[in-house]
JSON list of C-alpha atoms in Angstrom, two decimals:
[
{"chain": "A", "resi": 8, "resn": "UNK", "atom": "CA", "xyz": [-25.81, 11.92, 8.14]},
{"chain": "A", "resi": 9, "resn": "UNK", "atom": "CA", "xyz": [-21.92, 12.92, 8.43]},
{"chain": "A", "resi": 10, "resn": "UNK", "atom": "CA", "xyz": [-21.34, 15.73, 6.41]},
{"chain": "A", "resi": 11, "resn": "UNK", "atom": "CA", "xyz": [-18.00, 14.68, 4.55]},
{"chain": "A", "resi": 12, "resn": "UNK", "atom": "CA", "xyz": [-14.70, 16.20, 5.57]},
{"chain": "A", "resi": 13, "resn": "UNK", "atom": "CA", "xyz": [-12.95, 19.22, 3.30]},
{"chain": "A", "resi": 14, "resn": "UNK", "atom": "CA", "xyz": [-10.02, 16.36, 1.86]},
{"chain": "A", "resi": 15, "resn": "UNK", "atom": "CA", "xyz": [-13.34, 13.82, 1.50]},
{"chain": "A", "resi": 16, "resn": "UNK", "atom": "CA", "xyz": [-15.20, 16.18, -0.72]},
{"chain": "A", "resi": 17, "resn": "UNK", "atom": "CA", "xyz": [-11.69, 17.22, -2.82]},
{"chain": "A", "resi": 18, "resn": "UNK", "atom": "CA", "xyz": [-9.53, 14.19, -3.86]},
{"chain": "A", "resi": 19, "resn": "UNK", "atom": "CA", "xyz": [-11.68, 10.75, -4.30]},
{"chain": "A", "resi": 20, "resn": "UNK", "atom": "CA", "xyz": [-9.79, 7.75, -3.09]},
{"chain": "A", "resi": 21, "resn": "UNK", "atom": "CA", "xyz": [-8.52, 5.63, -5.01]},
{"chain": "A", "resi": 22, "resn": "UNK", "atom": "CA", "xyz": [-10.40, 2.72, -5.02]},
{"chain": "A", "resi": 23, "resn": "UNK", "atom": "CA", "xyz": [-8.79, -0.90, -4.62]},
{"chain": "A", "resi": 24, "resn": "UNK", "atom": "CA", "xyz": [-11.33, -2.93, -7.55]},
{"chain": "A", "resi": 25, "resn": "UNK", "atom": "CA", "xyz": [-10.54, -0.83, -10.21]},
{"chain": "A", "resi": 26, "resn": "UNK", "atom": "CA", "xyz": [-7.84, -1.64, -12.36]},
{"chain": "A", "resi": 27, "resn": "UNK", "atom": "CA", "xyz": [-4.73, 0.44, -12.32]},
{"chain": "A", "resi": 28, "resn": "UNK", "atom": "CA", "xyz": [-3.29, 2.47, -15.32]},
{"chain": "A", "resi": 29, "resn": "UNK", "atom": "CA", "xyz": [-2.36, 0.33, -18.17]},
{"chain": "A", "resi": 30, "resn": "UNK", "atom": "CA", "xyz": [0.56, 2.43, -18.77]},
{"chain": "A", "resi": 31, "resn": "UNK", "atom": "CA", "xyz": [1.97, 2.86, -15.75]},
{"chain": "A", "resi": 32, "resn": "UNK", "atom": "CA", "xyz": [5.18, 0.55, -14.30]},
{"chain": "A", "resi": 33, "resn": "UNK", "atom": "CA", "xyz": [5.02, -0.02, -10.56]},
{"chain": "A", "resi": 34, "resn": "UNK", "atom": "CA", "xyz": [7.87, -2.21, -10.79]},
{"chain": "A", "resi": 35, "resn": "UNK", "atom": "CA", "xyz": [10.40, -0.31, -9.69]},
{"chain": "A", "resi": 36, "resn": "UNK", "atom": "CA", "xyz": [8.58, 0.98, -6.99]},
{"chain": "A", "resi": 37, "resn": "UNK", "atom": "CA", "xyz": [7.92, -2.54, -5.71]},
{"chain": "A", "resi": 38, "resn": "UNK", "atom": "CA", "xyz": [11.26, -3.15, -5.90]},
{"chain": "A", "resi": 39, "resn": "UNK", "atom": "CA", "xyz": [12.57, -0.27, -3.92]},
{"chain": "A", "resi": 40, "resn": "UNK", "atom": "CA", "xyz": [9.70, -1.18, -0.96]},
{"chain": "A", "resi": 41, "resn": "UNK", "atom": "CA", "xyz": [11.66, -5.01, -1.04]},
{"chain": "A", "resi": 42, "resn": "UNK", "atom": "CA", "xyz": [14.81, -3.77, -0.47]},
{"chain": "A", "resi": 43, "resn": "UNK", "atom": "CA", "xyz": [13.26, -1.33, 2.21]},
{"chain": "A", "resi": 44, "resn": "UNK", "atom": "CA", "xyz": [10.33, -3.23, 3.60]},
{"chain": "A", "resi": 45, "resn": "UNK", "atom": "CA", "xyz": [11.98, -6.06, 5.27]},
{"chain": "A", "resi": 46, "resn": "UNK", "atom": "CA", "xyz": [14.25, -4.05, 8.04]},
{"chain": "A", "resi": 47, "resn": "UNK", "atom": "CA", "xyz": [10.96, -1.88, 8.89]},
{"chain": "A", "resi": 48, "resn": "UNK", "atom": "CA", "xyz": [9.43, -5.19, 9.55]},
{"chain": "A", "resi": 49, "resn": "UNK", "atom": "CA", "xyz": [12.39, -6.48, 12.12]},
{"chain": "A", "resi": 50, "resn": "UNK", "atom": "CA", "xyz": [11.82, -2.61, 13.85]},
{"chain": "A", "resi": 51, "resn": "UNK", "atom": "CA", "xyz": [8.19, -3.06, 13.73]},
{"chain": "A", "resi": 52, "resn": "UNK", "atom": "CA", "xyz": [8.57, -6.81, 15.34]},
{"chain": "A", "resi": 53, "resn": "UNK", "atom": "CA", "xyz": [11.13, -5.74, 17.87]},
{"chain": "A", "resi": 54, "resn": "UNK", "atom": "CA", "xyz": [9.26, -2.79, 19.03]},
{"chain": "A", "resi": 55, "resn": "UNK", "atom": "CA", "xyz": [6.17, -5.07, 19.83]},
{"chain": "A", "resi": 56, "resn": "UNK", "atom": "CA", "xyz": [3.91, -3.16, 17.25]},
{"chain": "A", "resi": 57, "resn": "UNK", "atom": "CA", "xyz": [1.67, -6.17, 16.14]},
{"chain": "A", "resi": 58, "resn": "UNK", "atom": "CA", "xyz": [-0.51, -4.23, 13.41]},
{"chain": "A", "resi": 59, "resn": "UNK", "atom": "CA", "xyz": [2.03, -1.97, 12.06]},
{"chain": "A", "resi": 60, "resn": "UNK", "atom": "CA", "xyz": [4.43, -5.62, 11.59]},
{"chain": "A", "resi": 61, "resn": "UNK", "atom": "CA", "xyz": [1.00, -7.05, 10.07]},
{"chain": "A", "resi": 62, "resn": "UNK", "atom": "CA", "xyz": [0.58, -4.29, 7.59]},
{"chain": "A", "resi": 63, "resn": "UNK", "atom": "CA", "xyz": [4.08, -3.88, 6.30]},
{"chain": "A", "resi": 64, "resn": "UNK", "atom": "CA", "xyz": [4.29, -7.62, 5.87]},
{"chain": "A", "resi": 65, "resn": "UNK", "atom": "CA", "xyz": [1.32, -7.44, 3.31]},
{"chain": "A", "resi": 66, "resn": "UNK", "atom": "CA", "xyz": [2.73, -4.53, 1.60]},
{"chain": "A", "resi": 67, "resn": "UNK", "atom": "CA", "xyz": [5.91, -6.64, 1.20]},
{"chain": "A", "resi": 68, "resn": "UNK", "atom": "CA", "xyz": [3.60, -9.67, -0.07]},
{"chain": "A", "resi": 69, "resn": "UNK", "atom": "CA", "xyz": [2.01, -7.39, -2.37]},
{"chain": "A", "resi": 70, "resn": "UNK", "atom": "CA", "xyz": [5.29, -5.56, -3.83]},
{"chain": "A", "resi": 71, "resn": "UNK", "atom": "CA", "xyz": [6.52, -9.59, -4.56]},
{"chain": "A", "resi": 72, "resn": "UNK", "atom": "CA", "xyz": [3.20, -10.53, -6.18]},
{"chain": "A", "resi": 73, "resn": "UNK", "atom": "CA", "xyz": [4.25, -7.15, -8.87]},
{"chain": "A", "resi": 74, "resn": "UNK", "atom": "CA", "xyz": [7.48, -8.03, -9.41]},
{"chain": "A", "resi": 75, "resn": "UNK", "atom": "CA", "xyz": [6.39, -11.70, -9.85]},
{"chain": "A", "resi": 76, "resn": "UNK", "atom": "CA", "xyz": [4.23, -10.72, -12.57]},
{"chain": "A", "resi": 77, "resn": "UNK", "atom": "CA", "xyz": [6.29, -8.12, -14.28]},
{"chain": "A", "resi": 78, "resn": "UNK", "atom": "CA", "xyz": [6.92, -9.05, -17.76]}
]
């Protein structure tokens, strides 16, 4: 078995099917990373990097799914 590395053993992930904080407001976070997100894309696109293009188009999709359901 793998013995886990020193950052494994010190900070836990955070884990993606647990809730977030009740308290806390990503909102204007996912704002900033719409206004941002979209010309990283074009780079990504132009530059012929397929997986980096993929991932920052979900992390666009998923900053417009929290502003959609801000209050």
């Amino acid at each position: 078995m793998r013995r886990p590395h020193v950052f494994e053993r010190s900070a836990p992930r955070a884990r993606r099917d647990v809730e977030q904080e009740g308290g806390a407001d990503y909102v204007p976070a996912a704002r900033a990373a719409i206004a941002a997100l979209p010309a990283l894309l074009r780079e990504a696109e132009a530059a012929g990097a397929v997986t980096l293009a993929r991932h920052l188009g979900q992390a666009l999709t998923e900053a417009e799914g929290i502003v959609r359901r801000a209050p």
